[in-house]
mmCIF file of C-alpha atoms in Angstrom:
data_model
loop_
_atom_site.group_PDB
_atom_site.id
_atom_site.type_symbol
_atom_site.label_atom_id
_atom_site.label_comp_id
_atom_site.label_asym_id
_atom_site.label_seq_id
_atom_site.Cartn_x
_atom_site.Cartn_y
_atom_site.Cartn_z
ATOM 1 C CA MET A 1 10.030 27.935 150.277
ATOM 2 C CA GLU A 2 7.103 30.214 150.377
ATOM 3 C CA MET A 3 6.057 32.094 153.458
ATOM 4 C CA GLN A 4 2.409 32.116 154.155
ATOM 5 C CA MET A 5 0.918 35.144 155.777
ATOM 6 C CA GLU A 6 -1.921 34.624 158.181
ATOM 7 C CA GLU A 7 -4.796 37.022 158.268
ATOM 8 C CA PRO A 8 -5.022 39.111 161.413
ATOM 9 C CA VAL A 9 -7.793 38.134 163.775
ATOM 10 C CA LYS A 10 -10.514 40.724 163.873
ATOM 11 C CA ALA A 11 -11.742 41.858 167.261
ATOM 12 C CA ASN A 12 -15.221 40.894 168.239
ATOM 13 C CA PRO A 13 -17.194 44.139 168.557
ATOM 14 C CA SER A 14 -19.343 42.753 171.361
ATOM 15 C CA LEU A 15 -16.271 42.031 173.530
ATOM 16 C CA SER A 16 -14.517 45.316 172.854
ATOM 17 C CA SER A 17 -17.529 47.346 173.903
ATOM 18 C CA GLU A 18 -17.571 45.754 177.360
ATOM 19 C CA LYS A 19 -15.288 47.385 179.874
ATOM 20 C CA ILE A 20 -13.814 44.967 182.345
ATOM 21 C CA SER A 21 -13.020 46.644 185.649
ATOM 22 C CA LEU A 22 -9.904 45.204 187.249
ATOM 23 C CA ASN A 23 -9.354 48.025 189.695
ATOM 24 C CA PRO A 24 -7.563 46.533 192.733
ATOM 25 C CA LYS A 25 -9.178 49.122 195.021
ATOM 26 C CA SER A 26 -12.610 47.718 194.300
ATOM 27 C CA ILE A 27 -11.677 44.219 195.527
ATOM 28 C CA LYS A 28 -11.980 43.949 199.291
ATOM 29 C CA VAL A 29 -10.837 40.786 200.997
ATOM 30 C CA LYS A 30 -10.883 40.507 204.771
ATOM 31 C CA VAL A 31 -7.649 38.966 205.987
ATOM 32 C CA PRO A 32 -8.214 36.605 208.924
ATOM 33 C CA GLU A 33 -6.718 37.920 212.164
ATOM 34 C CA VAL A 34 -6.133 36.808 215.733
ATOM 35 C CA GLU A 35 -5.869 38.994 218.823
ATOM 36 C CA ILE A 36 -2.508 38.548 220.535
ATOM 37 C CA HIS A 37 -1.787 39.405 224.174
ATOM 38 C CA LEU A 38 2.013 39.495 224.336
ATOM 39 C CA PHE A 39 3.879 39.131 227.642
ATOM 40 C CA ARG A 40 7.631 39.441 228.221
ATOM 41 C CA SER A 41 9.084 36.990 230.762
ATOM 42 C CA GLY A 42 5.652 36.574 232.355
ATOM 43 C CA LYS A 43 5.163 40.306 232.923
ATOM 44 C CA GLY A 44 2.706 42.462 231.078
ATOM 45 C CA PRO A 45 0.951 42.329 228.711
ATOM 46 C CA ILE A 46 3.425 44.555 226.927
ATOM 47 C CA ASP A 47 1.130 44.794 223.914
ATOM 48 C CA VAL A 48 -2.294 43.676 222.715
ATOM 49 C CA PHE A 49 -2.619 43.715 218.939
ATOM 50 C CA GLN A 50 -4.292 42.133 215.933
ATOM 51 C CA SER A 51 -2.035 39.908 213.845
ATOM 52 C CA ALA A 52 -2.911 38.783 210.331
ATOM 53 C CA LEU A 53 -2.775 35.073 209.638
ATOM 54 C CA GLY A 54 -0.765 33.970 206.638
ATOM 55 C CA GLY A 55 0.047 30.884 204.668
ATOM 56 C CA TRP A 56 -1.772 28.982 201.965
ATOM 57 C CA ASP A 57 -4.920 28.464 204.050
ATOM 58 C CA GLN A 58 -4.505 31.785 205.910
ATOM 59 C CA ASP A 59 -4.363 30.011 209.274
ATOM 60 C CA ARG A 60 -0.684 30.362 210.273
ATOM 61 C CA LEU A 61 0.644 32.920 212.732
ATOM 62 C CA GLU A 62 3.508 35.139 211.512
ATOM 63 C CA VAL A 63 5.862 34.226 214.385
ATOM 64 C CA TYR A 64 9.105 35.577 212.923
ATOM 65 C CA ASP A 65 7.597 39.048 212.433
ATOM 66 C CA ILE A 66 6.525 39.154 216.095
ATOM 67 C CA LEU A 67 9.967 37.995 217.271
ATOM 68 C CA GLU A 68 11.725 40.678 215.224
ATOM 69 C CA LYS A 69 9.333 43.500 216.103
ATOM 70 C CA TYR A 70 9.562 42.973 219.872
ATOM 71 C CA GLY A 71 13.182 41.765 220.105
ATOM 72 C CA LEU A 72 12.364 38.272 221.373
ATOM 73 C CA LYS A 73 14.241 35.030 220.889
ATOM 74 C CA SER A 74 11.313 32.639 221.494
ATOM 75 C CA LEU A 75 7.539 32.567 221.996
ATOM 76 C CA HIS A 76 5.564 30.254 224.262
ATOM 77 C CA ALA A 77 1.884 29.632 224.887
ATOM 78 C CA PHE A 78 0.923 31.365 228.128
ATOM 79 C CA HIS A 79 -1.831 31.386 230.728
ATOM 80 C CA PRO A 80 -1.687 34.721 232.598
ATOM 81 C CA GLY A 81 -3.422 33.408 235.717
ATOM 82 C CA SER A 82 -0.896 30.668 236.396
ATOM 83 C CA LYS A 83 2.255 32.633 235.401
ATOM 84 C CA PHE A 84 3.642 29.446 233.847
ATOM 85 C CA ARG A 85 4.471 29.239 230.196
ATOM 86 C CA GLY A 86 3.326 26.383 228.034
ATOM 87 C CA VAL A 87 4.803 24.798 224.967
ATOM 88 C CA SER A 88 7.042 26.693 222.597
ATOM 89 C CA ILE A 89 5.420 28.151 219.482
ATOM 90 C CA ARG A 90 7.335 26.351 216.758
ATOM 91 C CA PHE A 91 7.708 27.964 213.367
ATOM 92 C CA SER A 92 9.159 27.160 210.002
ATOM 93 C CA PRO A 93 12.614 28.669 209.491
ATOM 94 C CA LYS A 94 11.895 29.072 205.772
ATOM 95 C CA ASN A 95 8.890 31.381 205.976
ATOM 96 C CA GLY A 96 8.619 32.307 209.683
ATOM 97 C CA ARG A 97 5.054 31.036 210.075
ATOM 98 C CA SER A 98 3.781 28.803 212.855
ATOM 99 C CA ILE A 99 3.644 25.081 212.270
ATOM 100 C CA PHE A 100 0.210 24.687 213.856
ATOM 101 C CA PRO A 101 -2.909 26.441 212.517
ATOM 102 C CA TYR A 102 -4.926 29.080 214.381
ATOM 103 C CA THR A 103 -8.626 29.838 214.143
ATOM 104 C CA PRO A 104 -9.379 33.403 212.988
ATOM 105 C CA GLY A 105 -10.839 35.693 215.640
ATOM 106 C CA VAL A 106 -9.454 33.941 218.735
ATOM 107 C CA SER A 107 -7.385 35.537 221.509
ATOM 108 C CA VAL A 108 -3.892 34.106 221.862
ATOM 109 C CA TYR A 109 -1.760 34.667 224.971
ATOM 110 C CA LEU A 110 1.962 34.490 224.238
ATOM 111 C CA ASN A 111 4.978 34.833 226.506
ATOM 112 C CA GLY A 112 8.212 35.957 224.873
ATOM 113 C CA GLU A 113 11.752 35.458 226.061
ATOM 114 C CA PRO A 114 13.861 38.564 225.342
ATOM 115 C CA LYS A 115 17.066 38.312 223.334
ATOM 116 C CA ASP A 116 20.233 38.183 225.375
ATOM 117 C CA SER A 117 22.414 41.251 225.235
ATOM 118 C CA ILE A 118 26.057 40.471 224.526
ATOM 119 C CA VAL A 119 27.282 43.466 226.546
ATOM 120 C CA HIS A 120 25.622 42.483 229.828
ATOM 121 C CA PRO A 121 27.213 39.022 230.316
ATOM 122 C CA ILE A 122 30.625 40.204 229.124
ATOM 123 C CA THR A 123 30.508 43.078 231.612
ATOM 124 C CA LYS A 124 29.625 40.677 234.437
ATOM 125 C CA ILE A 125 32.490 38.353 233.511
ATOM 126 C CA VAL A 126 35.022 41.197 233.309
ATOM 127 C CA ILE A 127 33.905 42.659 236.663
ATOM 128 C CA GLY A 128 33.972 39.210 238.284
ATOM 129 C CA ILE A 129 37.462 38.448 237.004
ATOM 130 C CA ALA A 130 38.703 41.879 238.098
ATOM 131 C CA MET A 131 37.297 41.296 241.599
ATOM 132 C CA ILE A 132 38.935 37.861 241.829
ATOM 133 C CA ILE A 133 42.285 39.256 240.663
ATOM 134 C CA PHE A 134 41.993 42.096 243.182
ATOM 135 C CA VAL A 135 41.287 39.686 246.054
ATOM 136 C CA ILE A 136 44.195 37.431 245.053
ATOM 137 C CA ALA A 137 46.497 40.463 244.761
ATOM 138 C CA VAL A 138 45.509 41.704 248.235
ATOM 139 C CA LEU A 139 46.015 38.253 249.729
ATOM 140 C CA ALA A 140 49.372 37.939 247.979
ATOM 141 C CA ARG A 141 50.589 41.226 249.453
ATOM 142 C CA GLU A 142 49.437 40.363 252.981
ATOM 143 C CA SER A 143 50.858 36.890 253.111
ATOM 144 C CA SER A 144 52.813 35.623 250.187
ATOM 145 C CA PRO A 145 53.020 31.833 250.178
ATOM 146 C CA GLU A 146 55.817 30.130 248.290
ATOM 147 C CA TRP A 147 53.568 28.724 245.508
ATOM 148 C CA LEU A 148 52.128 32.175 244.839
ATOM 149 C CA LYS A 149 55.593 33.741 244.596
ATOM 150 C CA ARG A 150 56.546 31.202 241.940
ATOM 151 C CA SER A 151 53.425 31.929 239.852
ATOM 152 C CA PHE A 152 54.278 35.619 239.461
ATOM 153 C CA PHE A 153 56.429 37.172 236.789
ATOM 154 C CA ASN A 154 58.375 40.071 238.229
ATOM 155 C CA ILE A 155 58.633 42.820 235.635
ATOM 156 C CA LYS A 156 60.175 45.906 237.259
ATOM 157 C CA ASN A 157 58.772 44.824 240.644
ATOM 158 C CA THR A 158 55.228 44.705 239.246
ATOM 159 C CA PRO A 159 53.660 41.312 239.922
ATOM 160 C CA MET A 160 51.636 39.844 237.071
ATOM 161 C CA PHE A 161 49.579 36.659 237.043
ATOM 162 C CA SER A 162 50.638 33.884 234.760
ATOM 163 C CA PRO A 163 48.240 33.048 231.936
ATOM 164 C CA TRP A 164 47.315 29.621 233.315
ATOM 165 C CA ILE A 165 46.055 31.136 236.581
ATOM 166 C CA LEU A 166 43.949 33.675 234.705
ATOM 167 C CA THR A 167 42.581 30.912 232.470
ATOM 168 C CA CYS A 168 41.587 28.833 235.504
ATOM 169 C CA ILE A 169 39.914 31.861 237.095
ATOM 170 C CA VAL A 170 37.895 32.562 233.931
ATOM 171 C CA ILE A 171 36.777 28.935 233.620
ATOM 172 C CA VAL A 172 35.758 28.620 237.282
ATOM 173 C CA PHE A 173 33.947 31.962 237.284
ATOM 174 C CA THR A 174 31.942 31.330 234.107
ATOM 175 C CA ARG A 175 30.966 27.786 235.139
ATOM 176 C CA ALA A 176 29.878 28.949 238.593
ATOM 177 C CA ARG A 177 27.876 31.782 237.057
ATOM 178 C CA LYS A 178 26.040 29.458 234.655
ATOM 179 C CA ARG A 179 25.237 26.876 237.331
ATOM 180 C CA THR A 180 23.960 29.326 239.934
ATOM 181 C CA LYS A 181 21.987 31.512 237.514
ATOM 182 C CA ASP A 182 18.912 29.253 237.323
ATOM 183 C CA PHE A 183 19.126 28.370 241.008
ATOM 184 C CA LEU A 184 19.100 32.012 242.098
ATOM 185 C CA MET A 185 16.284 32.894 239.670
ATOM 186 C CA LYS A 186 14.095 30.115 241.112
ATOM 187 C CA LYS A 187 15.013 31.003 244.686
ATOM 188 C CA PHE A 188 14.268 34.738 244.551
ATOM 189 C CA ASN A 189 11.318 34.830 242.123
ATOM 190 C CA ARG A 190 8.920 33.006 244.437
#
């Protein structure tokens, strides 16, 4: 078996003399943007900024970036004069861009719902349970009915609630808190 050697290709002198400029600084492309007026729970605007549109056609809003930057859990269309929010701005979980396209150069009013803090509701539940236990303990000392005496464990004359009573208190308190939360918000925000 013989190996054949190919001749090297000679460079064309006319092509080598030309200098092709591929400097990325010389290419200027204007990225389409929209002006966003961002409100938090109907109050604000907390910020007015330009947001670049992304996606294949450069017409999708970068929703996930806005949610992360401002600590929001959801965005809704918003009309500041009416103080009512519109439909939710839906976005793709894969890339964080809006499902619906936006026209470059328009003003978009968005209302964001802040993320819930885990410390705040837990603190309310603990304080509520402590208050209920305190009231039951005071009532038990004043007048101790027979059913309440049976539900205590006496450890060195220190009354302690049985676990089933504490469980019932927690369930009733959390359900009452969830049901009255929206009612009170509607009642006092008018």
